[in-house]
CSV table of C-alpha atoms and ligand atoms in Angstrom, one decimal:
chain,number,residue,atom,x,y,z
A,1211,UNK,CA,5.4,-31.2,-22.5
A,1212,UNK,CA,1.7,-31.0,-21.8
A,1213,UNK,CA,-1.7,-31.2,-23.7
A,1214,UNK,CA,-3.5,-28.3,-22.0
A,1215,UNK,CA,-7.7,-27.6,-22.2
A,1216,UNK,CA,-7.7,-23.6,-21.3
A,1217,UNK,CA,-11.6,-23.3,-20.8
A,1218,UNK,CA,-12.6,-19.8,-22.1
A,1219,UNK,CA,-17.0,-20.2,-22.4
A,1220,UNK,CA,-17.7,-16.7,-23.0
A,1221,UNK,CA,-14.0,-15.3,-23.4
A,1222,UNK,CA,-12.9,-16.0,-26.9
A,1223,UNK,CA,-9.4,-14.9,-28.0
A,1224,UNK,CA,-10.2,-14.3,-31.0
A,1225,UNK,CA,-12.9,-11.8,-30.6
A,1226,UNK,CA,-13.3,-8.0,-31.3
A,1227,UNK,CA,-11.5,-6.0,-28.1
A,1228,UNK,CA,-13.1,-3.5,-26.2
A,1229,UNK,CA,-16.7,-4.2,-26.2
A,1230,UNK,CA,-19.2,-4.7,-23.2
A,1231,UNK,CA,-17.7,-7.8,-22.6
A,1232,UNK,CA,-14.6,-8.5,-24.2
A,1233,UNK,CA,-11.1,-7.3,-23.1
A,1234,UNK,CA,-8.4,-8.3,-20.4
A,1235,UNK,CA,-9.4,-11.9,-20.2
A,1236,UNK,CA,-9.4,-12.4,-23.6
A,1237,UNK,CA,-6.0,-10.8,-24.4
A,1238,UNK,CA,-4.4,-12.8,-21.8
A,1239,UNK,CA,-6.0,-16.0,-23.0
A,1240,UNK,CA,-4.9,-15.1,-26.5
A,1241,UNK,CA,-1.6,-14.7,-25.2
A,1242,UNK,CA,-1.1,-17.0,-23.0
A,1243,UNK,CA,-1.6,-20.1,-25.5
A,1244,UNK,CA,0.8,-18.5,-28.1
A,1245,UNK,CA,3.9,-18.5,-25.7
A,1246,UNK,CA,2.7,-21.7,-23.7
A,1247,UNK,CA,2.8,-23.3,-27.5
A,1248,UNK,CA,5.7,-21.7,-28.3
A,1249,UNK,CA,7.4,-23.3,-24.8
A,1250,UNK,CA,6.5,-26.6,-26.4
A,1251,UNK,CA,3.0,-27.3,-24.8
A,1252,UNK,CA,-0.2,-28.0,-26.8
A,1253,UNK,CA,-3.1,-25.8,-26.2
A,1254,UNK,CA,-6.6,-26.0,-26.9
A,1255,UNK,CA,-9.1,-23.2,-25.8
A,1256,UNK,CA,-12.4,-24.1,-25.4
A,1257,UNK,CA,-15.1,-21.3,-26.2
A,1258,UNK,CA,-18.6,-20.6,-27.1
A,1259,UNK,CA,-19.7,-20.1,-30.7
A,1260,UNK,CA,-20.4,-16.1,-30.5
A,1261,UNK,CA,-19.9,-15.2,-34.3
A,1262,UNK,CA,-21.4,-17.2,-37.4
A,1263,UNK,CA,-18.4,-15.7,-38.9
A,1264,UNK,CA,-15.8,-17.7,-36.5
A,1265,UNK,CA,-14.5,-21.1,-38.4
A,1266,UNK,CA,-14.8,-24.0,-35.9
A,1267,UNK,CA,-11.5,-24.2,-35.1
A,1268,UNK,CA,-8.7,-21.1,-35.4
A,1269,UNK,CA,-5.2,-21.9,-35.1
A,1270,UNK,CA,-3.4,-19.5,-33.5
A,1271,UNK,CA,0.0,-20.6,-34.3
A,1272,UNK,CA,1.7,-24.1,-34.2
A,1273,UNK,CA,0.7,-26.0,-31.2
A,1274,UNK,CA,-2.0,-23.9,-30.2
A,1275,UNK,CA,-6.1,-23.5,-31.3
A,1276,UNK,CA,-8.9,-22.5,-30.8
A,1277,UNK,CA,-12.1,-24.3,-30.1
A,1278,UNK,CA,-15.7,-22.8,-30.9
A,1279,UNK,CA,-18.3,-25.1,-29.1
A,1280,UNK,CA,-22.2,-24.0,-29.7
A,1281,UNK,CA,-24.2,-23.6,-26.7
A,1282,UNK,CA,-27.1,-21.3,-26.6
A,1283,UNK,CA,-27.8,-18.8,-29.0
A,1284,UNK,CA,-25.0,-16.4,-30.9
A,1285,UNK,CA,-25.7,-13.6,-29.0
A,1286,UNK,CA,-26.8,-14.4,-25.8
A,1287,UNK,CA,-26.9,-12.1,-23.2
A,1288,UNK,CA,-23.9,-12.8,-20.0
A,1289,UNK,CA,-26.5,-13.1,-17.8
A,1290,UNK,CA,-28.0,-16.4,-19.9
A,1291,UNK,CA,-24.9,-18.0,-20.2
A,1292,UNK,CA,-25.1,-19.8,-17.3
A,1293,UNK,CA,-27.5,-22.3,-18.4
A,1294,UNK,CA,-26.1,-23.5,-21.4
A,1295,UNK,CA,-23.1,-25.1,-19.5
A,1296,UNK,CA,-24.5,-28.5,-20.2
A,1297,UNK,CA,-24.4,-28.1,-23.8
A,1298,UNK,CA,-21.3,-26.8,-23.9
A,1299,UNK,CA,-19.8,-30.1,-21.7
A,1300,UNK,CA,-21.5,-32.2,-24.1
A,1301,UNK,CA,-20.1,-30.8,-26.8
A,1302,UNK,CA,-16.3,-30.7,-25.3
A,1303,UNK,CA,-16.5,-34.2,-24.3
A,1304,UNK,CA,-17.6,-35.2,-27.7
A,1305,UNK,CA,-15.2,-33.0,-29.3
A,1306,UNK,CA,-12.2,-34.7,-26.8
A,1307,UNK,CA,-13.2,-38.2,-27.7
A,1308,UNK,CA,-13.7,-37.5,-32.0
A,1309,UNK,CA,-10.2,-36.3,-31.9
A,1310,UNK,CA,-9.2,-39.2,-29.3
A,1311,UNK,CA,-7.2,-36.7,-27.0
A,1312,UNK,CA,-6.7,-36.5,-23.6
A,1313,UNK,CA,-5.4,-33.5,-21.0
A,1314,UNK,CA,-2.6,-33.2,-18.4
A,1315,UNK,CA,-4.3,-30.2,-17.5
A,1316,UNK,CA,-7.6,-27.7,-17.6
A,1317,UNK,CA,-6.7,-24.2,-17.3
A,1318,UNK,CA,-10.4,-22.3,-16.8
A,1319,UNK,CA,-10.7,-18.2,-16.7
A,1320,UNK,CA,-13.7,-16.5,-15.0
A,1321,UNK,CA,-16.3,-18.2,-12.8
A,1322,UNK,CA,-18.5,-19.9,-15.7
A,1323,UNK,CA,-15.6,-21.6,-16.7
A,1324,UNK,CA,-14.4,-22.7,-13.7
A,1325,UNK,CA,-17.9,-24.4,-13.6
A,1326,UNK,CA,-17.3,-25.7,-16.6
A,1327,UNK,CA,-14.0,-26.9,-15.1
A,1328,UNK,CA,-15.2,-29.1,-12.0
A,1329,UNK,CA,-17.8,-30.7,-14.4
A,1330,UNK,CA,-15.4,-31.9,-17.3
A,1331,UNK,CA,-13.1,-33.4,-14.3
A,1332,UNK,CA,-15.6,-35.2,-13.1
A,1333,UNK,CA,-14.3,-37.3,-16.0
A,1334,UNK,CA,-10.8,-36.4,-16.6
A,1335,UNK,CA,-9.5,-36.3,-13.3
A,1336,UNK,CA,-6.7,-33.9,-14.0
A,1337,UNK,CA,-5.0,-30.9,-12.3
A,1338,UNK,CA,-7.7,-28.1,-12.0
A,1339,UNK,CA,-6.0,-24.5,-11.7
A,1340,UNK,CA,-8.5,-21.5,-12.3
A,1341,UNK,CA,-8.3,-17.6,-12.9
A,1342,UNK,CA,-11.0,-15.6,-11.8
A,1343,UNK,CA,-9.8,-12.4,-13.6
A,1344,UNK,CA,-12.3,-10.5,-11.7
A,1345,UNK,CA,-14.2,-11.3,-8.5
A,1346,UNK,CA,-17.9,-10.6,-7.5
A,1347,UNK,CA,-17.0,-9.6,-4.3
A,1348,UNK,CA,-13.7,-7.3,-5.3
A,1349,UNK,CA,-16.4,-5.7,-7.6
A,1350,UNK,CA,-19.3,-4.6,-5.6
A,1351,UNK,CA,-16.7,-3.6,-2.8
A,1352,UNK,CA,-15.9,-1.1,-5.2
A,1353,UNK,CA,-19.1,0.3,-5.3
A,1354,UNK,CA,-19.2,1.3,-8.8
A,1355,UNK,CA,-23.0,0.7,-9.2
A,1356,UNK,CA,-22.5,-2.4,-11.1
A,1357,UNK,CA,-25.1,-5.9,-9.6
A,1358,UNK,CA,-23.5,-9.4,-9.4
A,1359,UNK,CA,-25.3,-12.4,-9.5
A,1360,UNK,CA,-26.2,-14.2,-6.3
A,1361,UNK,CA,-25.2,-17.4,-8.7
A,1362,UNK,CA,-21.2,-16.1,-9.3
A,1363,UNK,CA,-21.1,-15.8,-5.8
A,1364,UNK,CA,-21.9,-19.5,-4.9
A,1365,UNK,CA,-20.5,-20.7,-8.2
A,1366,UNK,CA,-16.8,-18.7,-7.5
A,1367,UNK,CA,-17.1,-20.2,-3.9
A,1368,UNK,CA,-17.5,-23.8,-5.1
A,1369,UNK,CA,-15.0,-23.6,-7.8
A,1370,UNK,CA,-12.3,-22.3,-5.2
A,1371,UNK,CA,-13.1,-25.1,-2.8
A,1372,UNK,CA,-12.7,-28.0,-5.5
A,1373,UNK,CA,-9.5,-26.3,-7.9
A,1374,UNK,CA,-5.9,-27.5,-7.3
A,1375,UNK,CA,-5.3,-23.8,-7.0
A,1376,UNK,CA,-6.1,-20.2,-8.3
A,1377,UNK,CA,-3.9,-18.6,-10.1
A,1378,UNK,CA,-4.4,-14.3,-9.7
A,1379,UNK,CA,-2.0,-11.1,-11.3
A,1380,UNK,CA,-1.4,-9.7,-8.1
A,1381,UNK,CA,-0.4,-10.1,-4.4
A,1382,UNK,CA,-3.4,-7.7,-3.7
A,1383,UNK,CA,-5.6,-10.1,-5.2
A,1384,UNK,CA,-4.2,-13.3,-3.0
A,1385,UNK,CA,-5.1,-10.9,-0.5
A,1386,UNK,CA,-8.6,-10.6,-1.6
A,1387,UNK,CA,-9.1,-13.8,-1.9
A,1388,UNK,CA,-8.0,-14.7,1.5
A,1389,UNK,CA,-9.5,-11.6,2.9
A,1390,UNK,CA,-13.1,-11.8,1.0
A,1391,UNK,CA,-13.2,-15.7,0.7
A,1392,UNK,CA,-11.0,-17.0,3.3
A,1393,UNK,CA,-9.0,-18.5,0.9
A,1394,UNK,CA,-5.6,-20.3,2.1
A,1395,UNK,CA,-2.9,-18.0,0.6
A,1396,UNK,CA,-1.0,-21.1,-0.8
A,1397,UNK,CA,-3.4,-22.5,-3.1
A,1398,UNK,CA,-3.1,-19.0,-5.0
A,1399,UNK,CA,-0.4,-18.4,-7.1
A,1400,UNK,CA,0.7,-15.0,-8.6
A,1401,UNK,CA,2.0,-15.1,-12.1
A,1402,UNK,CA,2.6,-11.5,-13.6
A,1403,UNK,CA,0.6,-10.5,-17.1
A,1404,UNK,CA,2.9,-8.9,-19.4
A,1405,UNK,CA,2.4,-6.9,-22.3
A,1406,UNK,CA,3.2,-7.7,-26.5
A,1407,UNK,CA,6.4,-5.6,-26.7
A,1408,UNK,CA,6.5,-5.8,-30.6
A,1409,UNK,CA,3.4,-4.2,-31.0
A,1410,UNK,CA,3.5,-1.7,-27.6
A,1411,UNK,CA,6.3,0.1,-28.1
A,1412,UNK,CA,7.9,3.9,-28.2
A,1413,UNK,CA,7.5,4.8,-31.8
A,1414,UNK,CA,7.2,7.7,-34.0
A,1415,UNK,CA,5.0,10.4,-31.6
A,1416,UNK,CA,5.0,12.8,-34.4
A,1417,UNK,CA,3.8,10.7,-37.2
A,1418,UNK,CA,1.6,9.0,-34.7
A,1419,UNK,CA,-0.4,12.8,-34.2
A,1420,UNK,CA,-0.4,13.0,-37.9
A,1421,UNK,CA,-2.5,10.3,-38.5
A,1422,UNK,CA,-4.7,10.4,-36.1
A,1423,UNK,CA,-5.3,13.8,-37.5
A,1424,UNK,CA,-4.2,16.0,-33.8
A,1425,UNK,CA,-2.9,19.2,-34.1
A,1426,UNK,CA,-1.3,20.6,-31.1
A,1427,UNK,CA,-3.7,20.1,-29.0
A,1428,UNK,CA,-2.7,18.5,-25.1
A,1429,UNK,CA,-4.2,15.0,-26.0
A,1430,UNK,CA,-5.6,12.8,-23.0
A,1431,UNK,CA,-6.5,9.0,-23.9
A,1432,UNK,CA,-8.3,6.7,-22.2
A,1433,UNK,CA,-8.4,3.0,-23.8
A,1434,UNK,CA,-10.7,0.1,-22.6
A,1435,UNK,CA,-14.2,-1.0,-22.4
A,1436,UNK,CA,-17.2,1.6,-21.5
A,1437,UNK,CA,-18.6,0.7,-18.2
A,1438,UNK,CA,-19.4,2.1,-14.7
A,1439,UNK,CA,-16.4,0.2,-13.1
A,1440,UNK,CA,-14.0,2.6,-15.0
A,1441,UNK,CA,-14.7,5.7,-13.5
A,1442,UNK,CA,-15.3,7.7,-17.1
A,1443,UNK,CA,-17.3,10.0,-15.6
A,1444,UNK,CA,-14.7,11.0,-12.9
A,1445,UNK,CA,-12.7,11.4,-16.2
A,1446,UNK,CA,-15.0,13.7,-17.5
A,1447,UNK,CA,-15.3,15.8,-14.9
A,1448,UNK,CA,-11.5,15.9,-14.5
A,1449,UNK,CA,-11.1,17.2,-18.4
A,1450,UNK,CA,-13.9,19.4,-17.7
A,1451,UNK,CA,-11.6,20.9,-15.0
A,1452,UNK,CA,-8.3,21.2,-17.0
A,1453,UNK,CA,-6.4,24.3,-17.6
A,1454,UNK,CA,-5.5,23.9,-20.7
A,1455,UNK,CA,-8.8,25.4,-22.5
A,1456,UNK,CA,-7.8,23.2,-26.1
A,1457,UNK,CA,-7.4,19.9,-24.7
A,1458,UNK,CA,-8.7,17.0,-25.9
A,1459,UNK,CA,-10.3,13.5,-24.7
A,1460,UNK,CA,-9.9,10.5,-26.5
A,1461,UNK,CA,-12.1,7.6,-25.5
A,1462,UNK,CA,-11.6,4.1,-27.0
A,1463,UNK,CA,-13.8,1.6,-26.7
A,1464,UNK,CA,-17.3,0.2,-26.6
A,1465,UNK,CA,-19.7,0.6,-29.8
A,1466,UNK,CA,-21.0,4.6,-30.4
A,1467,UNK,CA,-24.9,4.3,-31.5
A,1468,UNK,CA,-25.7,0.9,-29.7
A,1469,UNK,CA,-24.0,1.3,-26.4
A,1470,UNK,CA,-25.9,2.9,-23.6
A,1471,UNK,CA,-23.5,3.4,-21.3
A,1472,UNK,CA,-21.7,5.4,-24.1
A,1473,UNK,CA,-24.5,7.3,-24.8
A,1474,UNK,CA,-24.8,8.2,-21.4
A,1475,UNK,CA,-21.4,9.6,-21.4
A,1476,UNK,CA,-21.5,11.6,-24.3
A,1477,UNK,CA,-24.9,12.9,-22.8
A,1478,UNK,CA,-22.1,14.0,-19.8
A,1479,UNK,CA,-19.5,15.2,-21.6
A,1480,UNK,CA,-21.9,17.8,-23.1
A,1481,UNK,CA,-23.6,18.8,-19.6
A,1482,UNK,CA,-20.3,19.5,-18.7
A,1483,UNK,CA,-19.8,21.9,-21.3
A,1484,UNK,CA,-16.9,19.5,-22.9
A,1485,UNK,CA,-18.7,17.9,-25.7
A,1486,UNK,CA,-16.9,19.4,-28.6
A,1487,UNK,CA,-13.4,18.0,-26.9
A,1488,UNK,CA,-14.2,14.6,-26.4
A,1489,UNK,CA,-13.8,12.2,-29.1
A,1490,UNK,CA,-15.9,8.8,-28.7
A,1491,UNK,CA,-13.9,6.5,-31.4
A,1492,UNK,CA,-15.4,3.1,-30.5
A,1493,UNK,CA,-13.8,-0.4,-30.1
A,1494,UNK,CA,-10.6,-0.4,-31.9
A,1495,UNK,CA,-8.2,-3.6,-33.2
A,1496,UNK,CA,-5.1,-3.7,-30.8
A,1497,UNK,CA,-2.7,-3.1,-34.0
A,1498,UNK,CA,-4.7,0.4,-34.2
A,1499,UNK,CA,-3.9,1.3,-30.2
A,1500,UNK,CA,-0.3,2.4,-30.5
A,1501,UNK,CA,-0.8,5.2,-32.5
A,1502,UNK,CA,-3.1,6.5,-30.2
A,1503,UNK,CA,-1.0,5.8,-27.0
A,1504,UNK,CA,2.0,7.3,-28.5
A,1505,UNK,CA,-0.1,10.0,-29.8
A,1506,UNK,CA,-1.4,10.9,-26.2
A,1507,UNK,CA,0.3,13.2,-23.9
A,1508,UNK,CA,-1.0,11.5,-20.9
A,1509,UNK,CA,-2.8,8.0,-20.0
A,1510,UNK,CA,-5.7,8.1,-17.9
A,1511,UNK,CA,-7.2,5.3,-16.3
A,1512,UNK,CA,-9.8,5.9,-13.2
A,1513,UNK,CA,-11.2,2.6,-12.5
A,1514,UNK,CA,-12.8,1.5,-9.1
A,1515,UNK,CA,-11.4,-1.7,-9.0
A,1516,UNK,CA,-9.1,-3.5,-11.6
A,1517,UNK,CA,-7.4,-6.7,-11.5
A,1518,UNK,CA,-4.5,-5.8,-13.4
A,1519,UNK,CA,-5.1,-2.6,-15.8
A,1520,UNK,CA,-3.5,-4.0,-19.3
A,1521,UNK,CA,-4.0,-0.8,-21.3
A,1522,UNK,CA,-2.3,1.1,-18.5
A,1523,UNK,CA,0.5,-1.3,-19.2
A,1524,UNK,CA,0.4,-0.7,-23.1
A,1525,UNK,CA,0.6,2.7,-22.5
A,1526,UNK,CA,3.3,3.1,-20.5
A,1527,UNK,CA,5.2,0.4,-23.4
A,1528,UNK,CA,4.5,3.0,-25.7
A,1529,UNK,CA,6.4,6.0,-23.5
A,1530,UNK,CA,3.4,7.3,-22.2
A,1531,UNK,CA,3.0,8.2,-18.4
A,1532,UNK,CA,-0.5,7.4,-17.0
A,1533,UNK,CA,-2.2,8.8,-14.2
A,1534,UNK,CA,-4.1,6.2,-12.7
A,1535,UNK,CA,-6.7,4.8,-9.3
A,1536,UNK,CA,-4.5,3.9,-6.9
A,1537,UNK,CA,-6.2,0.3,-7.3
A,1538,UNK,CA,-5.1,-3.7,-8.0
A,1539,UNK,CA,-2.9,-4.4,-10.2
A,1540,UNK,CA,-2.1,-0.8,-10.9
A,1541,UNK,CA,-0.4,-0.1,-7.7
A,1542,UNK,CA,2.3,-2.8,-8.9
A,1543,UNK,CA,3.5,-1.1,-12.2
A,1544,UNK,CA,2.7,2.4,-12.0
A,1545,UNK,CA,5.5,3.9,-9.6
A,1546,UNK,CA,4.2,7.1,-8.3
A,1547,UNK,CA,6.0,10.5,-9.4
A,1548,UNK,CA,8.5,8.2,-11.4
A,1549,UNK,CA,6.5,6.5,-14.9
A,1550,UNK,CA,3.0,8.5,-13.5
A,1551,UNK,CA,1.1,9.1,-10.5
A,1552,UNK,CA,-1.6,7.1,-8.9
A,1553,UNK,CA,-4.6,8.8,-7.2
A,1554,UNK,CA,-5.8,7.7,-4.0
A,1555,UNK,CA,-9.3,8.7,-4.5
A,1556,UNK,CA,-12.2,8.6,-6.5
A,1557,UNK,CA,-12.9,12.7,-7.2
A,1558,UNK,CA,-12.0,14.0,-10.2
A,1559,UNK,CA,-9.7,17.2,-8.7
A,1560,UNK,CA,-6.7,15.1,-8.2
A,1561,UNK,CA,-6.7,13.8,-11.2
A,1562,UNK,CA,-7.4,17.2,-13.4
A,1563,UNK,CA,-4.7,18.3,-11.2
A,1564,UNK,CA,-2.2,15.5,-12.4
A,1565,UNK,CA,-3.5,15.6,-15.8
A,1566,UNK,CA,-2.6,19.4,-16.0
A,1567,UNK,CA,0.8,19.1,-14.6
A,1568,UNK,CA,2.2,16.5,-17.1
A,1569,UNK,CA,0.3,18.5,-19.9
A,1570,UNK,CA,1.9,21.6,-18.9
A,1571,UNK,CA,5.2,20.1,-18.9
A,1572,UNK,CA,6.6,18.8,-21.1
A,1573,UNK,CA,10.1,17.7,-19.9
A,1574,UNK,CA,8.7,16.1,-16.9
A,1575,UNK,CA,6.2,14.2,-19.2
A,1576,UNK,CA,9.3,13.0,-21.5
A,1577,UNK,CA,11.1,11.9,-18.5
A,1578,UNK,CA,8.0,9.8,-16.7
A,1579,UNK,CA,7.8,8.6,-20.5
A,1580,UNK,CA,10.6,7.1,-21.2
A,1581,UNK,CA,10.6,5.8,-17.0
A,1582,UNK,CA,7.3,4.4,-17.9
A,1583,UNK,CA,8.5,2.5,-21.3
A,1584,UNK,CA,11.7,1.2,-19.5
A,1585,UNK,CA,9.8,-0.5,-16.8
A,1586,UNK,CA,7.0,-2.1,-19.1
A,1587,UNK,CA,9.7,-3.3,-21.5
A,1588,UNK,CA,10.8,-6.2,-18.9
A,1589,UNK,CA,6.8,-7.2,-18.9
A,1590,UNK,CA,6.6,-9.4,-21.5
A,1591,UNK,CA,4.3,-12.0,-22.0
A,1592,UNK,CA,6.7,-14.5,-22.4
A,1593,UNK,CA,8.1,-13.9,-18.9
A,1594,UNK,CA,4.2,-14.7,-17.7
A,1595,UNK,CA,4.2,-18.1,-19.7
A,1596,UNK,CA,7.9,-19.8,-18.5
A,1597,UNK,CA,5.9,-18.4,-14.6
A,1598,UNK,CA,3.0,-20.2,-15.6
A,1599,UNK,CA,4.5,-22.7,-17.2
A,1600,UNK,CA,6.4,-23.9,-14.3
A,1601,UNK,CA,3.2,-23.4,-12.1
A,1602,UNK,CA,1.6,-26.4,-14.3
A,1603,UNK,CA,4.9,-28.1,-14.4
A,1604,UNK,CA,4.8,-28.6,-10.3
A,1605,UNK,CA,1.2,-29.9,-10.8
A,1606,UNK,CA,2.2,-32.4,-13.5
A,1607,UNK,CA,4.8,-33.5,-11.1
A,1608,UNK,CA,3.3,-33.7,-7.6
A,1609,UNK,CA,1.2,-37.0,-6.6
A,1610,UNK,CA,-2.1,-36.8,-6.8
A,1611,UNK,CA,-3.1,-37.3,-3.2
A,1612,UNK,CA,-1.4,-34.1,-3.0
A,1613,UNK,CA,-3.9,-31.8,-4.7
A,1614,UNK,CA,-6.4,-29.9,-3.1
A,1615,UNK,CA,-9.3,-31.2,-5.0
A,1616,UNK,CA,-12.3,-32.0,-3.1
B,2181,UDP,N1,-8.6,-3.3,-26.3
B,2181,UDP,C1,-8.6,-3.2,-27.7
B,2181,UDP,N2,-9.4,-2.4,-28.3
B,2181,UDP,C2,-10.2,-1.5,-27.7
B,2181,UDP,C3,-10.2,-1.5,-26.3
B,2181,UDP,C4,-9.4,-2.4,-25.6
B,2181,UDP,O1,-7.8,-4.0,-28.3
B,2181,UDP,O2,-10.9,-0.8,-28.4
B,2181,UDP,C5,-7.7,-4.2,-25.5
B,2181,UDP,C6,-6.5,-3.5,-24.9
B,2181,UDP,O3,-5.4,-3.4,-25.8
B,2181,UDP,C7,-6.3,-4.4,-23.7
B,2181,UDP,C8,-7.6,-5.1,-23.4
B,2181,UDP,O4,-8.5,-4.8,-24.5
B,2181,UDP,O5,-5.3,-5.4,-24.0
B,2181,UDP,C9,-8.3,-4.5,-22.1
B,2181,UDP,O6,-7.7,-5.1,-21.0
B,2181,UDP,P1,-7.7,-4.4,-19.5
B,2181,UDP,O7,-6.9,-5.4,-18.6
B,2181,UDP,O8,-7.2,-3.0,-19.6
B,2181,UDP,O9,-9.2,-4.3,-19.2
B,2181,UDP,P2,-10.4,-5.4,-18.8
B,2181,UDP,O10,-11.1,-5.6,-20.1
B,2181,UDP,O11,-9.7,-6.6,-18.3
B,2181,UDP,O12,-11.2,-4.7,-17.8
């Protein structure tokens, strides 16, 4: 079994979901170094000090902890991050060498930490795989008004050149990456994400209503954090369209008062005449989210682009049929007409239309339920670990020579 360094700089699994910048990547981290520890690896993820509150070091469970390094301020802003790498490969070095440990491997996730990566192996000399999560270039093809740095571009370049091999969720992102990047399909490696079945599961819809304090009202959710890419303003304009005259919009995520993208929204939701239906909650802990999937009637997620889509997943884990972009990683779980429906484009008259049918049938919306909750229960995370898991154990194995690094 392996000593593993999973390099997380500004993704740390221990932080508070659904903010500006915390989410997917940090869920999957999370999860990733419980069942890799649980397989009989030992896991230490490397992040940045973000919270005066963190202790240095959090176990996660036997086998497995994490790792806050300081560089830069608390709060710095994404865009800083960048230079203070060198800090934070000081202090990993240091903290390798007081502890007098060694890796087999360095698992990094997103392009500062494939950076991070390459300059750590400098030293170390180990098997390199990275996971990008998201891609600059996937991104602003979507065209979701969001700017990428001229820097990710370069740095994601170099970091795919000089890894023993990428690891993505999706076939459509190998294809991305060979398509955008011209990179050779069989340095990338699919290996599934999966969703925690003891917490995302069909429960008690009823009781679930109750305390979340919905009447009868046709409930649509959406869960994840507040930003252009998402499409929430395609989601407003859909509710605005509904039917059903008492709906209701629930919208999870990001931080109400200091968010402006938020703000924005809610701004929206009342040009559009809805602002009395739509419910901002803010950023919620993940044991909160299943009472509000299984309290929804339908799921809706109308990204531009998304990698994989996790919360579409917990959804549908929870009996809940999602209409969803026909996008990434959602093409590969959602099966049209059958656990939801996935919408081709980015206008929000499809979607109302969807919405309205599975709210205005129920039977149809039991059946794509309990479709939805049979297919995400053979998702689990642990199915994405023994994947992964053999992944680094053909690295570990194969001669050096062999690797692709530069
Ligand atoms: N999440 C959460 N609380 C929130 C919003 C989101 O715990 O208020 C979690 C959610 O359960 C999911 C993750 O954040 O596991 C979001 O992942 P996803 O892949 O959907 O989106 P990303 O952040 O990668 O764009």
């Amino acid at each position: 079994m392996a000593n593993l360094a999973a390099l997380s700089f500004h993704g740390c699994p221990v932080a508070r979901l659904g903010e500006k910048d915390t989410g997917g990547m940090n869920v999957y981290v999370l999860q990733m170094a419980r069942e890799l520890a649980g397989r009989g690896h030992r896991v230490d993820v490397f992040t940045r000090c973000h919270d005066p509150h963190d202790d240095r070091i959090v176990e996660l469970c036997e086998g497995a902890r994490v790792v806050h390094l300081s560089a830069g301020p608390l709060s710095e802003s994404k865009m800083a991050l960048f230079g203070h790498i060198p800090e934070f490969v000081d202090n990993l070095l240091d903290f390798a060498h007081s502890e007098d440990r060694s890796y087999d491997l360095i698992h990094s996730h997103y392009w500062l930490s494939g950076h991070i990566g390459l300059e750590v192996n400098r030293l170390w000399g180990v098997p390199h795989l990275t996971t990008f999560h998201t891609l600059a270039l996937a991104k602003l093809r979507a065209h979701a008004g969001e700017d990428e740095a001229e820097m990710r571009l370069s740095v994601e370049g170099d970091v795919m050149e000089a890894v023993d091999g990428v690891v993505v969720s999706t076939e459509q992102e190998r294809d991305d990456l060979r398509r955008l990047y011209g990179l050779d399909s069989e340095r990338v490696h699919v290996v599934t994400p999966g969703v925690d079945l003891d917490l995302f599961n069909p429960g008690d819809r009823a009781g679930a209503r109750e305390r979340l304090g919905l009447n009868g009202e046709p409930t649509v959710l959406y869960v994840g954090r507040i930003e252009p890419l998402k499409g929430l303003d395609l989601l407003l304009e859909a509710v605005a369209m509904l039917d059903a005259a008492d709906s209701r919009l629930l919208i999870v995520g990001g931080a109400p008062g200091r968010d402006d993208e938020l703000e924005r929204l809610r701004r929206r939701a009342r040009e559009l005449g809805i602002g009395g239906k739509v419910t901002f909650t803010g950023a919620l802990k993940q044991a909160e989210l299943p009472d509000y999937y299984r309290a929804a009637d339908v799921f809706v997620l109308p990204s531009y682009s998304e990698s994989f889509g996790l919360v579409a997943l917990e959804a549908m884990a929870c009996g809940t049929p999602v209409v969803a972009s026909r996008v990434g990683g959602l093409k590969t779980f959602i099966r049209n007409g059958h656990t939801g429906y996935l919408i081709p484009w980015h206008c929000p008259e499809p979607f109302a239309q969807r919405i309205d049918m599975l709210l205005s049938n129920p039977p149809l919306r039991e059946t794509m339920g309990w479709a939805a909750a049979d297919h995400a229960r053979h998702m689990s995370w642990g199915a994405s670990a023994d994947s992964l898991s053999r992944l680094y154990a053909s690295l570990l194995e194969a001669p050096v020579e062999s690797l692709a690094r530069s």
